[in-house]
Structures are given as structure tokens and as C-alpha cells.
Amino acid sequence: MKTTDSKNGLLKIENLQVEYITDDARVFAVNGLNLEIEKGETLGLVGETGAGKTTTALSVMRLLPPKVGRVIGGSILLDGIDIIHAGEADMRALRGSLVSMIFQDPMTSLNPVLTIGDQIAEVLIFHDRYNNRTDVNRRVDEILRLVGLSPERKNEYPHQFSGGMKQRVVIAIALACEPKLLLADEPTTALDVTIQAQVLEMMKELQEKLHTAVILITHDLGVVAQTCNRVAIMYAGEIIETGTVDRIFHAKRHHPYTEGLFGSIPDLTKKTRRLNPIDGLMPDPSNLPAGCKFHTRCPKCIDICRTIHPRSSVRDGHSIRCHLEGEGGVPVAGETAGGEQT
Ligand SMILES: Nc1ncnc2c1ncn2[C@@H]1O[C@H](COP(=O)(O)OP(=O)(O)O)[C@@H](O)[C@H]1O
Ligand SMILES: [Mg+2]
């Protein structure tokens, strides 16, 4: 397996570009995305439907739909491993042990004809974690307890569990081999509001206990405030603003898109928990506008925004990709204005 030294933490995505080829269009889903995660950190990835969040997570898992989706540029380095060029056998060994993904709908990841105990055991056996069945069984019980389910229920099938319990099973499977990175794609959206809070609280406890780094894809800013160290805001396949949660929630300056999403930023932690609807639609990803991709909806749009793709300006680790932020900011290494795909 090709490995490189990664001094910069656990995950480093640079200038990632992903497209889907459909019968009638070439969809530019991810367009020059940069993202870094340190070991044990929780990053909230926020953005409207269609922003490219799931595509980004699937790229890290190397699970883009075959023939339709493909990475056309950039690099993904996970724990020193070059994910884009790793062999298929290496990827199978990595999934579940180094990186796991929780999908939005728990039923898509559970097998309806296997008991939940067998499904957890299957992951442990696949990754050769235990020498004999007794140890596997003991670990299955331990993991079920860890996610708040009684081991006595391990011989039951998914349909015998409620939605919240099924998602706990999915989380148990994802964390069974203690991966260093967990990609949680809207893990609670399909659940009742009361159950959502319980499941998130449990995930947070587990994350702290196991020191797992998490990318939490969510629409709920209250969840970001309570659960994440950092937040990255995504629009039309790129990160337009990122920083620590503390910084983003207290900073005076933001990307106009973030301002639109958050409504009134000072009230964020108090009132505004959900993303605000913003006037206009996301641009068609098969026909993205030139310049800043947000310019067609931006209330602060100036001439340059229509033609030149803005680069990120960074102040104290808070990065904003907007022409209005240009002065005094420090360009992110390796970027040139307009140099990325538009
Ligand atoms: N299998 C696919 N075939 C074609 N287009 C796709 C496919 N999956 C996603 N897309 C498109 O890629 C863009 C990004 O989608 P996605 O990553 O699912 O966004 P998000 O998770 O932020 O809602 C959207 O325009 C979506 O329609
Ligand atoms: Mg999605």
C-alpha cells in the first residue's frame, strides 16, 4: 500500500474534484475542495442539499457509484495513505477499520436477513480482530452495551428494532473496529427529534472515549455548536468558509452565503438552529457559473465576482473564500485566484 508521511493530522483533502457522468449531463459535484482533520477532532460539514457533502464522504471511502462517479483531480491522504491510488484490496481492508461511514437511512446499511449480533460479528471477523468465536461474541456484547442496547437482543433482526435503535446498531457496526475516522452523513435526520438528541449524545460520548475523528454532515447548527470543534461550510462543491466553531459563531465577518444560512449570526446559539432558506437556487452543477459560484445569489456581488474565482483568505485559522475578504488575508498555500475549476 502506498504510504506517505502525514505530519498534518489524519485526513488531508486537497483540490478534490469529482464528477458524475449521466446520460444527459456531466455533473461537477465537487470542485476543488480542501479539507483537513486532526486526529480525534469533530468537524461539522454544513451546506444545502446538492452541495456535494455526500459525494465528498463517498470519495474518502472510495465508494462513488462505479462508472458514473469519478475523481478527476486532487488528492486524499488518510493516515498517510493515498486513497485515490490505493488498490481495491487495500480499500476493503481500510473500510470499517481505519474509516467507517454511517449513512442517512439506517436500513440501507443493515442486512434484513441477518441478526444484528451476526452483523456486528461479521465486521470483527472480516478484519481479523479476534482469534475465536468466544472473543468475538464477548466483543459483540460489549459493543451493544456501548451504544446503549441490551446484548440479549443480539439474536433479533433489524425489523424488530425502532428507527433510533437501528441507527444505534449502524453506529455499533461502524465503530466495532475503532476506526480513526468516522464519516457520519446526516446520521439522525431520519429519526424522531427526541431520539436524534439521544443518538447524537451517544455518538459524542463514544467519540470522546475512542478518540475517533468525525466528519459530521448535518443541517442542524445547534448540533454543530454542541458537538463539533470545527465547522466547514460547503457550497457548489467547495468549502467557502471554515474555522473553529468558537471562531465562526463569534466572528463578525462571514461569507455572504454563511450569513444567509445562519440568519443573524449573534443569535445563532440562542435561536437559529436550522439553516435559513436563501433566495434563489443552487446553480445547476452541470452548468456552474463563472467566477464565484455564489455570485448569482449573493446580495453583495460586485463585478469581479462574476468573472474571477475568489481564493480563500485566512485570519487566525478562519478561512473565507470571498473577494470582499481579499484585503489583509493570507492566501491558502497552493491556491491561485481563478486557478481552480469554475
Ligand atoms: N449518482 C449520481 N449521479 C448523478 N449525479 C449525482 C449522483 N449523486 C449525486 N449527484 C449530484 O451531485 C451533486 C452533489 O450531490 P451530493 O453529494 O449528494 O450532495 P449533498 O450530500 O450535499 O446533498 C448534486 O447535484 C447531485 O444531484
Ligand atoms: Mg447528502
Tab-separated table of C-alpha atoms in Angstrom, residues 51-310:
chain	number	residue	atom	x	y	z
A	51	ALA	CA	-23.646	20.957	-2.185
A	52	GLY	CA	-21.538	17.804	-2.585
A	53	LYS	CA	-21.287	16.673	1.052
A	54	THR	CA	-22.188	13.016	0.472
A	55	THR	CA	-20.002	12.900	-2.649
A	56	THR	CA	-17.048	14.115	-0.571
A	57	ALA	CA	-17.633	11.395	2.052
A	58	LEU	CA	-18.065	8.703	-0.613
A	59	SER	CA	-14.796	9.812	-2.218
A	60	VAL	CA	-12.945	9.283	1.070
A	61	MET	CA	-14.498	5.788	1.298
A	62	ARG	CA	-13.788	5.221	-2.432
A	63	LEU	CA	-17.445	4.233	-2.776
A	64	LEU	CA	-18.554	6.526	-5.613
A	65	PRO	CA	-21.006	4.719	-7.910
A	66	PRO	CA	-18.897	2.772	-10.415
A	67	LYS	CA	-18.798	4.096	-13.989
A	68	VAL	CA	-20.981	7.088	-13.030
A	69	GLY	CA	-18.918	8.906	-10.407
A	70	ARG	CA	-15.193	9.521	-10.551
A	71	VAL	CA	-12.466	11.620	-9.029
A	72	ILE	CA	-10.962	13.777	-11.768
A	73	GLY	CA	-8.394	15.665	-9.731
A	74	GLY	CA	-6.808	16.347	-6.372
A	75	SER	CA	-5.624	14.117	-3.553
A	76	ILE	CA	-6.984	12.418	-0.434
A	77	LEU	CA	-4.443	11.398	2.164
A	78	LEU	CA	-5.869	9.384	5.064
A	79	ASP	CA	-3.454	8.441	7.843
A	80	GLY	CA	-0.670	8.674	5.259
A	81	ILE	CA	-2.456	6.504	2.692
A	82	ASP	CA	-3.099	7.805	-0.808
A	83	ILE	CA	-6.794	6.902	-1.076
A	84	ILE	CA	-7.227	7.792	-4.733
A	85	HIS	CA	-4.486	5.403	-5.864
A	86	ALA	CA	-4.823	2.630	-3.253
A	87	GLY	CA	-5.664	-0.864	-4.545
A	88	GLU	CA	-9.161	-2.312	-4.156
A	89	ALA	CA	-7.996	-4.987	-1.671
A	90	ASP	CA	-6.312	-2.303	0.429
A	91	MET	CA	-9.523	-0.254	0.391
A	92	ARG	CA	-11.575	-3.227	1.565
A	93	ALA	CA	-9.167	-3.650	4.471
A	94	LEU	CA	-9.358	0.061	5.321
A	95	ARG	CA	-13.129	0.401	5.265
A	96	GLY	CA	-14.504	-0.389	8.703
A	97	SER	CA	-11.089	-0.480	10.352
A	98	LEU	CA	-9.471	2.885	9.519
A	99	VAL	CA	-12.536	4.735	8.210
A	100	SER	CA	-16.259	3.982	8.543
A	101	MET	CA	-19.331	5.698	7.195
A	102	ILE	CA	-22.806	5.993	8.684
A	103	PHE	CA	-25.444	6.611	6.042
A	104	GLN	CA	-28.528	8.744	6.497
A	105	ASP	CA	-31.012	5.881	6.334
A	106	PRO	CA	-30.067	3.047	8.707
A	107	MET	CA	-31.997	0.490	6.665
A	108	THR	CA	-29.711	0.947	3.666
A	109	SER	CA	-26.750	-0.321	5.673
A	110	LEU	CA	-28.385	-3.157	7.639
A	111	ASN	CA	-28.965	-6.598	6.195
A	112	PRO	CA	-32.619	-7.554	6.851
A	113	VAL	CA	-31.939	-11.318	6.914
A	114	LEU	CA	-29.070	-11.331	9.426
A	115	THR	CA	-29.402	-10.854	13.187
A	116	ILE	CA	-27.810	-7.679	14.482
A	117	GLY	CA	-25.313	-9.726	16.519
A	118	ASP	CA	-24.170	-11.544	13.382
A	119	GLN	CA	-23.811	-8.252	11.508
A	120	ILE	CA	-21.525	-6.829	14.179
A	121	ALA	CA	-19.593	-10.120	14.383
A	122	GLU	CA	-19.153	-10.116	10.604
A	123	VAL	CA	-17.162	-6.863	10.710
A	124	LEU	CA	-14.953	-8.103	13.548
A	125	ILE	CA	-14.267	-11.393	11.762
A	126	PHE	CA	-13.643	-9.705	8.399
A	127	HIS	CA	-10.980	-7.504	9.967
A	128	ASP	CA	-9.438	-10.444	11.885
A	129	ARG	CA	-9.752	-8.695	15.198
A	130	TYR	CA	-10.324	-11.816	17.334
A	131	ASN	CA	-8.948	-15.357	17.313
A	132	ASN	CA	-12.015	-17.295	18.331
A	133	ARG	CA	-15.777	-17.074	18.339
A	134	THR	CA	-15.980	-16.674	22.145
A	135	ASP	CA	-13.924	-13.483	21.989
A	136	VAL	CA	-15.983	-12.228	19.024
A	137	ASN	CA	-19.202	-12.855	20.962
A	138	ARG	CA	-17.836	-11.096	24.030
A	139	ARG	CA	-16.911	-8.075	21.901
A	140	VAL	CA	-20.364	-8.030	20.247
A	141	ASP	CA	-21.952	-7.825	23.717
A	142	GLU	CA	-19.536	-5.088	24.730
A	143	ILE	CA	-20.261	-3.016	21.632
A	144	LEU	CA	-24.032	-3.378	22.026
A	145	ARG	CA	-23.741	-2.148	25.609
A	146	LEU	CA	-21.561	0.725	24.407
A	147	VAL	CA	-24.330	2.004	22.136
A	148	GLY	CA	-26.998	1.516	24.805
A	149	LEU	CA	-28.579	-1.724	23.551
A	150	SER	CA	-29.072	-4.873	25.597
A	151	PRO	CA	-26.816	-7.766	24.446
A	152	GLU	CA	-29.821	-10.024	24.988
A	153	ARG	CA	-31.272	-8.617	21.773
A	154	LYS	CA	-28.368	-9.666	19.575
A	155	ASN	CA	-30.312	-12.571	18.081
A	156	GLU	CA	-33.052	-10.278	16.776
A	157	TYR	CA	-33.376	-8.964	13.229
A	158	PRO	CA	-33.330	-5.289	12.154
A	159	HIS	CA	-37.123	-5.092	11.651
A	160	GLN	CA	-37.608	-5.865	15.350
A	161	PHE	CA	-35.941	-2.572	16.303
A	162	SER	CA	-37.183	1.018	16.240
A	163	GLY	CA	-35.543	3.599	13.928
A	164	GLY	CA	-33.393	5.039	16.722
A	165	MET	CA	-32.273	1.553	17.817
A	166	LYS	CA	-31.434	0.588	14.238
A	167	GLN	CA	-29.261	3.657	13.933
A	168	ARG	CA	-27.514	2.626	17.173
A	169	VAL	CA	-26.801	-0.756	15.571
A	170	VAL	CA	-25.400	1.004	12.498
A	171	ILE	CA	-23.189	3.119	14.757
A	172	ALA	CA	-22.122	-0.045	16.624
A	173	ILE	CA	-21.081	-1.667	13.336
A	174	ALA	CA	-19.249	1.487	12.223
A	175	LEU	CA	-17.315	1.716	15.484
A	176	ALA	CA	-16.769	-2.022	16.118
A	177	CYS	CA	-13.155	-1.919	14.907
A	178	GLU	CA	-12.487	1.508	16.420
A	179	PRO	CA	-11.744	3.380	13.168
A	180	LYS	CA	-9.658	6.547	13.330
A	181	LEU	CA	-12.197	8.401	11.175
A	182	LEU	CA	-15.975	8.215	11.146
A	183	LEU	CA	-17.973	9.827	8.344
A	184	ALA	CA	-21.465	10.420	9.688
A	185	ASP	CA	-23.767	11.517	6.847
A	186	GLU	CA	-26.783	13.171	8.442
A	187	PRO	CA	-26.899	10.280	10.947
A	188	THR	CA	-30.018	11.464	12.735
A	189	THR	CA	-32.080	13.127	10.001
A	190	ALA	CA	-34.315	10.058	9.573
A	191	LEU	CA	-35.037	9.850	13.316
A	192	ASP	CA	-37.616	11.470	15.601
A	193	VAL	CA	-36.417	14.708	17.180
A	194	THR	CA	-36.273	13.268	20.714
A	195	ILE	CA	-34.303	10.237	19.540
A	196	GLN	CA	-31.959	12.463	17.487
A	197	ALA	CA	-30.635	14.126	20.649
A	198	GLN	CA	-30.038	10.763	22.363
A	199	VAL	CA	-28.204	9.293	19.397
A	200	LEU	CA	-26.028	12.394	18.994
A	201	GLU	CA	-25.200	12.448	22.680
A	202	MET	CA	-24.208	8.788	22.461
A	203	MET	CA	-22.052	9.455	19.395
A	204	LYS	CA	-20.322	12.296	21.196
A	205	GLU	CA	-19.594	10.114	24.244
A	206	LEU	CA	-18.223	7.337	22.054
A	207	GLN	CA	-16.134	9.780	20.066
A	208	GLU	CA	-14.565	11.097	23.275
A	209	LYS	CA	-13.996	7.602	24.639
A	210	LEU	CA	-12.490	6.138	21.464
A	211	HIS	CA	-10.769	9.359	20.232
A	212	THR	CA	-12.342	8.874	16.815
A	213	ALA	CA	-12.179	11.820	14.426
A	214	VAL	CA	-15.625	12.558	12.985
A	215	ILE	CA	-16.914	14.389	9.950
A	216	LEU	CA	-20.489	15.135	10.906
A	217	ILE	CA	-22.638	16.091	7.939
A	218	THR	CA	-25.656	17.935	9.257
A	219	HIS	CA	-28.220	20.630	8.593
A	220	ASP	CA	-28.598	21.471	12.252
A	221	LEU	CA	-26.420	24.305	13.513
A	222	GLY	CA	-27.383	23.555	17.121
A	223	VAL	CA	-25.808	20.124	16.630
A	224	VAL	CA	-22.659	21.731	15.231
A	225	ALA	CA	-22.455	24.088	18.228
A	226	GLN	CA	-22.839	21.235	20.712
A	227	THR	CA	-20.833	18.511	19.018
A	228	CYS	CA	-18.092	19.931	16.792
A	229	ASN	CA	-14.695	21.586	17.237
A	230	ARG	CA	-14.633	22.943	13.725
A	231	VAL	CA	-17.120	23.713	11.013
A	232	ALA	CA	-16.775	23.834	7.229
A	233	ILE	CA	-19.479	25.383	5.063
A	234	MET	CA	-19.856	23.929	1.610
A	235	TYR	CA	-21.388	25.470	-1.490
A	236	ALA	CA	-21.449	24.072	-5.045
A	237	GLY	CA	-18.700	21.581	-4.359
A	238	GLU	CA	-16.213	23.704	-2.439
A	239	ILE	CA	-15.600	24.925	1.097
A	240	ILE	CA	-16.447	28.607	1.223
A	241	GLU	CA	-15.792	29.165	4.922
A	242	THR	CA	-14.135	27.166	7.683
A	243	GLY	CA	-12.839	27.706	11.210
A	244	THR	CA	-13.258	26.599	14.792
A	245	VAL	CA	-16.861	26.559	15.973
A	246	ASP	CA	-15.975	29.163	18.553
A	247	ARG	CA	-14.460	31.447	15.908
A	248	ILE	CA	-17.243	31.034	13.362
A	249	PHE	CA	-20.002	31.531	15.903
A	250	HIS	CA	-18.409	34.696	17.297
A	251	ALA	CA	-16.676	36.265	14.297
A	252	LYS	CA	-18.041	39.493	12.869
A	253	ARG	CA	-17.175	38.736	9.253
A	254	HIS	CA	-18.516	35.827	7.238
A	255	HIS	CA	-19.003	34.657	3.710
A	256	PRO	CA	-22.297	36.153	2.431
A	257	TYR	CA	-23.557	32.577	1.961
A	258	THR	CA	-22.880	31.745	5.624
A	259	GLU	CA	-24.654	34.948	6.645
A	260	GLY	CA	-27.620	33.852	4.574
A	261	LEU	CA	-27.652	30.366	6.074
A	262	PHE	CA	-27.217	31.440	9.658
A	263	GLY	CA	-29.548	34.400	9.517
A	264	SER	CA	-28.374	36.623	12.322
A	265	ILE	CA	-25.048	35.182	13.465
A	266	PRO	CA	-25.026	36.656	17.018
A	267	ASP	CA	-28.316	34.868	17.700
A	268	LEU	CA	-27.056	31.595	16.344
A	269	THR	CA	-26.537	29.687	19.565
A	270	LYS	CA	-29.717	31.072	21.079
A	271	LYS	CA	-32.367	30.846	18.425
A	272	THR	CA	-31.397	29.882	14.911
A	273	ARG	CA	-30.830	26.169	14.903
A	274	ARG	CA	-31.848	25.298	11.373
A	275	LEU	CA	-30.400	26.649	8.162
A	276	ASN	CA	-32.329	29.574	6.743
A	277	PRO	CA	-33.660	29.265	3.230
A	278	ILE	CA	-31.762	31.616	0.909
A	279	ASP	CA	-33.328	33.341	-2.082
A	280	GLY	CA	-32.637	31.643	-5.385
A	281	LEU	CA	-31.452	28.145	-6.168
A	282	MET	CA	-28.107	26.401	-6.053
A	283	PRO	CA	-26.548	26.636	-9.509
A	284	ASP	CA	-27.017	23.661	-11.806
A	285	PRO	CA	-23.888	21.558	-11.107
A	286	SER	CA	-23.671	20.595	-14.773
A	287	ASN	CA	-23.566	24.272	-15.734
A	288	LEU	CA	-21.794	26.176	-12.968
A	289	PRO	CA	-21.429	29.950	-13.255
A	290	ALA	CA	-18.034	31.561	-13.894
A	291	GLY	CA	-16.312	33.457	-11.089
A	292	CYS	CA	-17.653	32.907	-7.584
A	293	LYS	CA	-20.266	30.148	-7.755
A	294	PHE	CA	-22.401	32.015	-5.229
A	295	HIS	CA	-22.484	35.282	-7.191
A	296	THR	CA	-25.858	34.548	-8.795
A	297	ARG	CA	-27.500	34.623	-5.346
A	298	CYS	CA	-25.173	36.965	-3.483
A	299	PRO	CA	-26.599	40.246	-2.176
A	300	LYS	CA	-23.058	41.702	-2.036
A	301	CYS	CA	-21.979	40.685	-5.562
A	302	ILE	CA	-19.537	43.102	-7.284
A	303	ASP	CA	-18.140	42.974	-10.838
A	304	ILE	CA	-15.095	40.814	-10.112
A	305	CYS	CA	-17.318	38.091	-8.564
A	306	ARG	CA	-18.852	37.369	-11.962
A	307	THR	CA	-15.563	36.518	-13.644
A	308	ILE	CA	-12.811	35.613	-11.173
A	309	HIS	CA	-12.999	32.647	-8.820
A	310	PRO	CA	-12.090	34.017	-5.361
